[in-house]
GROMACS .gro file of C-alpha atoms in nm:
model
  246
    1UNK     CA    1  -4.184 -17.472   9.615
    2UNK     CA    2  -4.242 -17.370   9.947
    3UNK     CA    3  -4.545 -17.054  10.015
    4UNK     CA    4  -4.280 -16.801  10.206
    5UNK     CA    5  -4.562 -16.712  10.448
    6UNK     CA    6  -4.590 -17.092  10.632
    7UNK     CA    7  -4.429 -17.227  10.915
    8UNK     CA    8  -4.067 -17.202  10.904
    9UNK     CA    9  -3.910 -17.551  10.709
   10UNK     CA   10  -3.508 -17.413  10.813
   11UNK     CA   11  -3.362 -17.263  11.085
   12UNK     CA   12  -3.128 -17.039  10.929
   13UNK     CA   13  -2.840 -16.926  11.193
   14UNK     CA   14  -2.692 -16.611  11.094
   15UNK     CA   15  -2.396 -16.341  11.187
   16UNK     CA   16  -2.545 -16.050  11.484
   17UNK     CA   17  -2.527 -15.696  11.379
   18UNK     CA   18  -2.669 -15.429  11.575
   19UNK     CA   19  -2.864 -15.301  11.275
   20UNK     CA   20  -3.086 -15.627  11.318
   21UNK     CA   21  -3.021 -15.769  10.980
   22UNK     CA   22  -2.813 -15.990  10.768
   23UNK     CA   23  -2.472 -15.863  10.626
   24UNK     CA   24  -2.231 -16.182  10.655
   25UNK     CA   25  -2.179 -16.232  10.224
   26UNK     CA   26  -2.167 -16.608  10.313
   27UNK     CA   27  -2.498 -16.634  10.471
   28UNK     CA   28  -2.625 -16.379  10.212
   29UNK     CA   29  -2.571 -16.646   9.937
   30UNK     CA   30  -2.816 -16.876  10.130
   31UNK     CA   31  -3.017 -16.596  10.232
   32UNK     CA   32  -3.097 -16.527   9.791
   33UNK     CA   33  -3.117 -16.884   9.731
   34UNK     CA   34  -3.388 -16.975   9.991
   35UNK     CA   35  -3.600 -16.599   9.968
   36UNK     CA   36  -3.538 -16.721   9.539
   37UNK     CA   37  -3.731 -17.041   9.611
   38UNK     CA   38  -3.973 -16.905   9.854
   39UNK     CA   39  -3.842 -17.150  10.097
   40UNK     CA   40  -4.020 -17.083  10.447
   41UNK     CA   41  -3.757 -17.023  10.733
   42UNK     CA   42  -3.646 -16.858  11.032
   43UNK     CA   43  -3.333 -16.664  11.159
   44UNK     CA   44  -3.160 -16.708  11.460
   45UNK     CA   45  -2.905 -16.460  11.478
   46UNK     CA   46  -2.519 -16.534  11.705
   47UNK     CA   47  -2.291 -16.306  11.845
   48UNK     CA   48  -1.952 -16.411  11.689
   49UNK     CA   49  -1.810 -16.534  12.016
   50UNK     CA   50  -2.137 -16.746  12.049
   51UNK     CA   51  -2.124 -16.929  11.730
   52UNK     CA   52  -1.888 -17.194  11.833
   53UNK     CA   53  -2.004 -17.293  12.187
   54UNK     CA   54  -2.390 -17.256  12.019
   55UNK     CA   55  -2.356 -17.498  11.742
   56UNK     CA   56  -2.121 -17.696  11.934
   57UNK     CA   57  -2.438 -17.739  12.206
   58UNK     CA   58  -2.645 -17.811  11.909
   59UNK     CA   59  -2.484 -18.121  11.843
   60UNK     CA   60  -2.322 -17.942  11.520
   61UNK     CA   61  -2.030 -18.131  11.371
   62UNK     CA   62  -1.708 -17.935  11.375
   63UNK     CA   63  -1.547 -17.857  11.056
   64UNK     CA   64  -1.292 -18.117  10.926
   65UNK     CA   65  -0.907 -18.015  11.025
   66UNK     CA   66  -0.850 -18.096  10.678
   67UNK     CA   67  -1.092 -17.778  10.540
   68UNK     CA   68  -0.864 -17.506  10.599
   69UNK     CA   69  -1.111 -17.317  10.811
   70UNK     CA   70  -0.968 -17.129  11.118
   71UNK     CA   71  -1.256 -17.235  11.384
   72UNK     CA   72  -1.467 -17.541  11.426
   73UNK     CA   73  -1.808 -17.373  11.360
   74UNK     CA   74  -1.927 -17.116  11.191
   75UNK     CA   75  -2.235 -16.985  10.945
   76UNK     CA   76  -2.453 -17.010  10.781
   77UNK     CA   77  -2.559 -17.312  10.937
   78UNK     CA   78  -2.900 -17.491  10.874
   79UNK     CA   79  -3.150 -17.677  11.073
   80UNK     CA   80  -3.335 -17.872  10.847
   81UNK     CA   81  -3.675 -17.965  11.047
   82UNK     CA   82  -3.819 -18.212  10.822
   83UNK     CA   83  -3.481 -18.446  10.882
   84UNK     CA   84  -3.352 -18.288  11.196
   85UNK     CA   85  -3.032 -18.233  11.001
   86UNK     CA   86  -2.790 -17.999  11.045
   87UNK     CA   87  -2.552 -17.859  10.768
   88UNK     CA   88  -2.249 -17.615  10.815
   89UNK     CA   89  -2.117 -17.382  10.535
   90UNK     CA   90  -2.253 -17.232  10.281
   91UNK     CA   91  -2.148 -17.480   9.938
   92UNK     CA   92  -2.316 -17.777  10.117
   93UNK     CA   93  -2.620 -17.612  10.233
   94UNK     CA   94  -2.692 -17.477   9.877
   95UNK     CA   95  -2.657 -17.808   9.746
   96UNK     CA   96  -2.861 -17.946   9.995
   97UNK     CA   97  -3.114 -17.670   9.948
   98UNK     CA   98  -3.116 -17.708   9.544
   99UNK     CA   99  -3.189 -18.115   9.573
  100UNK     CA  100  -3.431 -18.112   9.820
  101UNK     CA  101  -3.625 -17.802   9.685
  102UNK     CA  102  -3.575 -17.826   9.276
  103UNK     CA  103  -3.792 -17.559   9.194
  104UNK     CA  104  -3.759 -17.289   9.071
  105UNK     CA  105  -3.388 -17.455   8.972
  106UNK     CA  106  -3.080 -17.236   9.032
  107UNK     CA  107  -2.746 -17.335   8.861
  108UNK     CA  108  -2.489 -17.379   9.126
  109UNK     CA  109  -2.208 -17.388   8.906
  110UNK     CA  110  -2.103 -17.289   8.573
  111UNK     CA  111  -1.801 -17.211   8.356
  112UNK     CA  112  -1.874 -16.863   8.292
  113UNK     CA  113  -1.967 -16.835   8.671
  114UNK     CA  114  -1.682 -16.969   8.797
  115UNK     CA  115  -1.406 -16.781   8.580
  116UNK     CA  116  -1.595 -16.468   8.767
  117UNK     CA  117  -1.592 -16.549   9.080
  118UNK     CA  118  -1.248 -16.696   9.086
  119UNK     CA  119  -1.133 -16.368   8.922
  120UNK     CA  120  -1.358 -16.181   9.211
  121UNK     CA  121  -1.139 -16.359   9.465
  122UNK     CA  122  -0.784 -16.307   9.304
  123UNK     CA  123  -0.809 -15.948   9.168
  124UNK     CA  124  -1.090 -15.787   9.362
  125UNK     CA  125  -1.200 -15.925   9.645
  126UNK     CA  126  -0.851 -15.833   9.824
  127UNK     CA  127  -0.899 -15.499   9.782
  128UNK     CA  128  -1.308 -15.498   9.867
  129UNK     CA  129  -1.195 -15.684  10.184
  130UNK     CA  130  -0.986 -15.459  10.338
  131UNK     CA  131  -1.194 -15.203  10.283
  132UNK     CA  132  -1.534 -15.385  10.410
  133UNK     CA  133  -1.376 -15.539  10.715
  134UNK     CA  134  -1.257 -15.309  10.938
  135UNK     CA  135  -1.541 -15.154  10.922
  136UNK     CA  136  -1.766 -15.424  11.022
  137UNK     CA  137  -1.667 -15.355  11.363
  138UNK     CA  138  -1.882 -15.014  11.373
  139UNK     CA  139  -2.195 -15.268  11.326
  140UNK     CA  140  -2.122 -15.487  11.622
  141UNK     CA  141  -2.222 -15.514  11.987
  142UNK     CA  142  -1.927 -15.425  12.218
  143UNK     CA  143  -1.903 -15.781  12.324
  144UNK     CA  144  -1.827 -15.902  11.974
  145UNK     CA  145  -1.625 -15.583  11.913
  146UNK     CA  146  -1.392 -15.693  12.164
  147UNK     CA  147  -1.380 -16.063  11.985
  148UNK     CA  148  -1.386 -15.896  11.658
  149UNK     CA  149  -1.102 -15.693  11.711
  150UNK     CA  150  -0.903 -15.890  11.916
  151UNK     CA  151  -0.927 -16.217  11.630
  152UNK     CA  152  -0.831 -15.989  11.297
  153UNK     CA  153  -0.580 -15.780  11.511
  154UNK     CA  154  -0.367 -16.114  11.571
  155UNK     CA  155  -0.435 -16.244  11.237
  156UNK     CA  156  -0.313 -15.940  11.050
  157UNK     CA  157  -0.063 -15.821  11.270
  158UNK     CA  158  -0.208 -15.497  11.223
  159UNK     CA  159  -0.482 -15.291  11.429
  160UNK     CA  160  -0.791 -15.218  11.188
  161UNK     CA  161  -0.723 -14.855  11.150
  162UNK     CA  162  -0.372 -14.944  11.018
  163UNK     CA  163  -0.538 -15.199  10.773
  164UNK     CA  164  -0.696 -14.906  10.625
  165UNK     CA  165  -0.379 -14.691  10.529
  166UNK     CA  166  -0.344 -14.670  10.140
  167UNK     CA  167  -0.722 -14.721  10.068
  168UNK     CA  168  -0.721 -14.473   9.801
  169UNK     CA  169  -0.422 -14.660   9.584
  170UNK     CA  170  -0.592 -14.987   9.659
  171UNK     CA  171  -0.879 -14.926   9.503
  172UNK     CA  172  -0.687 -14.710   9.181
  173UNK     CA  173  -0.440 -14.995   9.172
  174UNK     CA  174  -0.734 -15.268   9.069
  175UNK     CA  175  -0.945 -15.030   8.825
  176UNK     CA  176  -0.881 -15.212   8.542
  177UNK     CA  177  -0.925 -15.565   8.658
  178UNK     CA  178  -1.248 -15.434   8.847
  179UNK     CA  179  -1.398 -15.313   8.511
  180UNK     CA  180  -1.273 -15.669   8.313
  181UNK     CA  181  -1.447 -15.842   8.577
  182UNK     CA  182  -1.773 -15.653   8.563
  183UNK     CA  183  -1.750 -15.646   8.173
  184UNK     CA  184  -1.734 -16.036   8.209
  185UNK     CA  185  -2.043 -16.030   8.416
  186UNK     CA  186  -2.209 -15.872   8.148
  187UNK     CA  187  -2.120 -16.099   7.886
  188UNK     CA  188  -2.486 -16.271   7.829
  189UNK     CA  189  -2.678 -15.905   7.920
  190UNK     CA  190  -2.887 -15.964   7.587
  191UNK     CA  191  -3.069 -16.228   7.747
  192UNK     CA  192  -3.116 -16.072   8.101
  193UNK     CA  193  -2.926 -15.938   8.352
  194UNK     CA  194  -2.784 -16.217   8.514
  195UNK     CA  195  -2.429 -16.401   8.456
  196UNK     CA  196  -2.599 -16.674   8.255
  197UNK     CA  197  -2.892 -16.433   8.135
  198UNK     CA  198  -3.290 -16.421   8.243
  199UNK     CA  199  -3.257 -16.633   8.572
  200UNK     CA  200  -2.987 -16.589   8.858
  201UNK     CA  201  -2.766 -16.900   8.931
  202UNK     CA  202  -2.597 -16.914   9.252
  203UNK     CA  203  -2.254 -16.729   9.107
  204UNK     CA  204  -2.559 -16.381   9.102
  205UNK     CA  205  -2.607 -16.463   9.464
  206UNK     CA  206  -2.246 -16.463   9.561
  207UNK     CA  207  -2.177 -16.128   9.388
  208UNK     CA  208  -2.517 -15.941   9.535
  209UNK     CA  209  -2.446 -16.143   9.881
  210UNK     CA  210  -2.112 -16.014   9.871
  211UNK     CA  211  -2.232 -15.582   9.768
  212UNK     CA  212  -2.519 -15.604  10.015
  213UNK     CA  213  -2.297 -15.690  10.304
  214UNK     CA  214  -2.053 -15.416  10.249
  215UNK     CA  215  -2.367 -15.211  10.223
  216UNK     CA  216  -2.500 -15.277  10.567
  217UNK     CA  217  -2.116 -15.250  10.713
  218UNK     CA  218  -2.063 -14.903  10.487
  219UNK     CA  219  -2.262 -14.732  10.269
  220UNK     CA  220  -1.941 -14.532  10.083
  221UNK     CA  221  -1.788 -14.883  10.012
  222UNK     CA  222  -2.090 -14.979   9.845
  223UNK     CA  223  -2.151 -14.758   9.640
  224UNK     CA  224  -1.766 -14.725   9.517
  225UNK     CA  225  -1.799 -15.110   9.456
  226UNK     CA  226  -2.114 -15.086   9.213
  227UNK     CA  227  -1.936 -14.836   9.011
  228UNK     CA  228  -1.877 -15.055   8.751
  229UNK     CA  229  -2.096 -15.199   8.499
  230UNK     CA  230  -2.192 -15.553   8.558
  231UNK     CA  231  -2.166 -15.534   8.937
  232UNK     CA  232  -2.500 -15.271   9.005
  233UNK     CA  233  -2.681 -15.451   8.738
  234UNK     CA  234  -2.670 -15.781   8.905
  235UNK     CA  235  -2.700 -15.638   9.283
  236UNK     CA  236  -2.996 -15.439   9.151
  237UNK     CA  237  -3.154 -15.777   8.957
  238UNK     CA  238  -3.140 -15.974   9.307
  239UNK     CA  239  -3.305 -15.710   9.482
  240UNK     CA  240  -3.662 -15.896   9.499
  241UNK     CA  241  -3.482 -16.169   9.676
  242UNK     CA  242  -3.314 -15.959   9.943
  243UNK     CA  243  -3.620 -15.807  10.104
  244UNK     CA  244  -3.618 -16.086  10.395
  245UNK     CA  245  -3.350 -15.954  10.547
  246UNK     CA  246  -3.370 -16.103  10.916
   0.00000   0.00000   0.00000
C-alpha cells in the first residue's frame, strides 16, 4: 500500500468545476478506490471541451467505435508513472488499480452488488439524472457552459430548463423502487454498513461516487436522494475516503 503523503504514483485527470473539486460520479469511483488504498496521486483537472484534444495530445488511445461511447476520450483517465501507461474509463482503471495495488483488497464485483447497481441504473438513476444534470451547468466555467449546453441540448432535444418540467412526479413516481433498492443495500447491515458488510467493494464506491457528485452540482438533490435507508448509510460509511477531493 502506498503512504498517501509521497510523490504522486498516478496522474489522475478529472472533470473542471468551478468549485475546484471533483463531482464527475465516474471519476468519483476511482477517486474512493485510490484515497481507499492510500494510493499517492495527483489531479489534473480538464475543461470538458479540453478533454478530447488533451488526451488525444497525450498519446491517449481513443475509445473503440465498438464501446458505445459518444466521444473518443473522456475520464477518468490514468497516467500510470511507474509504466508510463495510460488507461481510459473507469472499469479498466479499477481493475488495473486493484492488480497492481492488492492491498487493502476491494471486491470489484459481486452478485449482490451487481443486482444493485443494475437496479440503480434501470429504476433510479433515470430519475436522479435528470435531476443532477441540468444543474451541473451552474458549476461550470462559461466556456464549458457553452459546450455543456450546447452537447445535452442536441442530445435531448430539449433545453435544460425544459428537462426539468415534472421533477416533482419524477421523483413520487420511483418512491417505491427507490426504497426496494436502498432496502437491498441494506441487506448484510449486521455485519457493517457496506453492500457486502464491514469493508466497501467497488459497487459502495459507485453509489457514494454517484450522491457526492449530485452534492457538489446541488445540495437539495442530495439530500432528497439520501432519503432513503441504505443510500445515507453507505455515502456516510465512504466518507473517510472522500476527503481528497482535488
Amino acid at each position: 500500500m502506498a503512504a498517501s503523503n509521497s510523490e504522486p504514483q498516478i496522474i489522475l485527470y478529472d472533470l473542471a468545476c468551478t468549485k475546484g473539486v471533483c463531482f464527475s460520479p465516474v471519476v468519483w469511483r476511482i477517486r474512493l478506490l485510490l484515497n481507499y488504498k492510500q494510493i499517492s496521486y495527483k489531479t489534473v483537472f480538464l475543461e470538458m471541451p479540453d478533454i478530447g484534444p488533451t488526451l488525444k495530445e497525450l498519446g491517449v488511445a481513443p475509445h473503440d467505435p465498438a464501446s458505445g461511447n459518444r466521444v473518443d476520450y473522456t475520464v477518468p483517465t490514468i497516467h500510470h508513472l511507474a509504466t508510463n501507461r495510460y488507461i481510459m474509463e473507469s472499469k479498466p482503471i479499477a481493475e488495473f488499480i486493484e492488480s497492481t495495488y492488492p492491498d487493502p483488497p476491494v471486491q470489484l464485483t459481486s452478485e449482490l452488488g451487481s443486482e444493485i447497481e443494475l437496479k440503480i441504473r434501470s429504476l433510479v438513476a433515470p430519475t436522479f439524472y435528470r435531476s443532477a444534470m441540468p444543474r451541473e451547468i451552474n458549476i461550470l466555467s462559461p466556456r464549458a457552459q457553452e459546450y455543456f449546453r450546447s452537447s445535452r441540448e442536441a442530445r435531448f432535444g430539449k433545453t435544460l430548463e425544459e428537462l426539468l418540467e415534472g421533477e416533482e412526479e419524477r421523483w413520487k413516481a420511483v418512491d417505491a423502487d427507490r426504497h426496494a433498492v436502498g432496502e437491498l443495500m441494506r441487506t448484510n447491515k449486521a455485519l457493517g454498513p457496506f453492500i457486502l458488510g464491514a469493508q466497501p467493494s467497488y459497487s459502495d464506491f459507485f453509489i457514494a461516487g454517484s450522491l457526492q457528485s449530485v452534492k457538489v452540482i446541488d445540495e437539495g438533490v442530495f439530500q432528497r436522494s439520501v432519503q432513503c435507508p441504505g443510500y445515507k448509510d453507505i455515502y456516510e460509511a465512504c466518507l473517510p475516503y472522500m476527503e481528497k477531493k482535488d
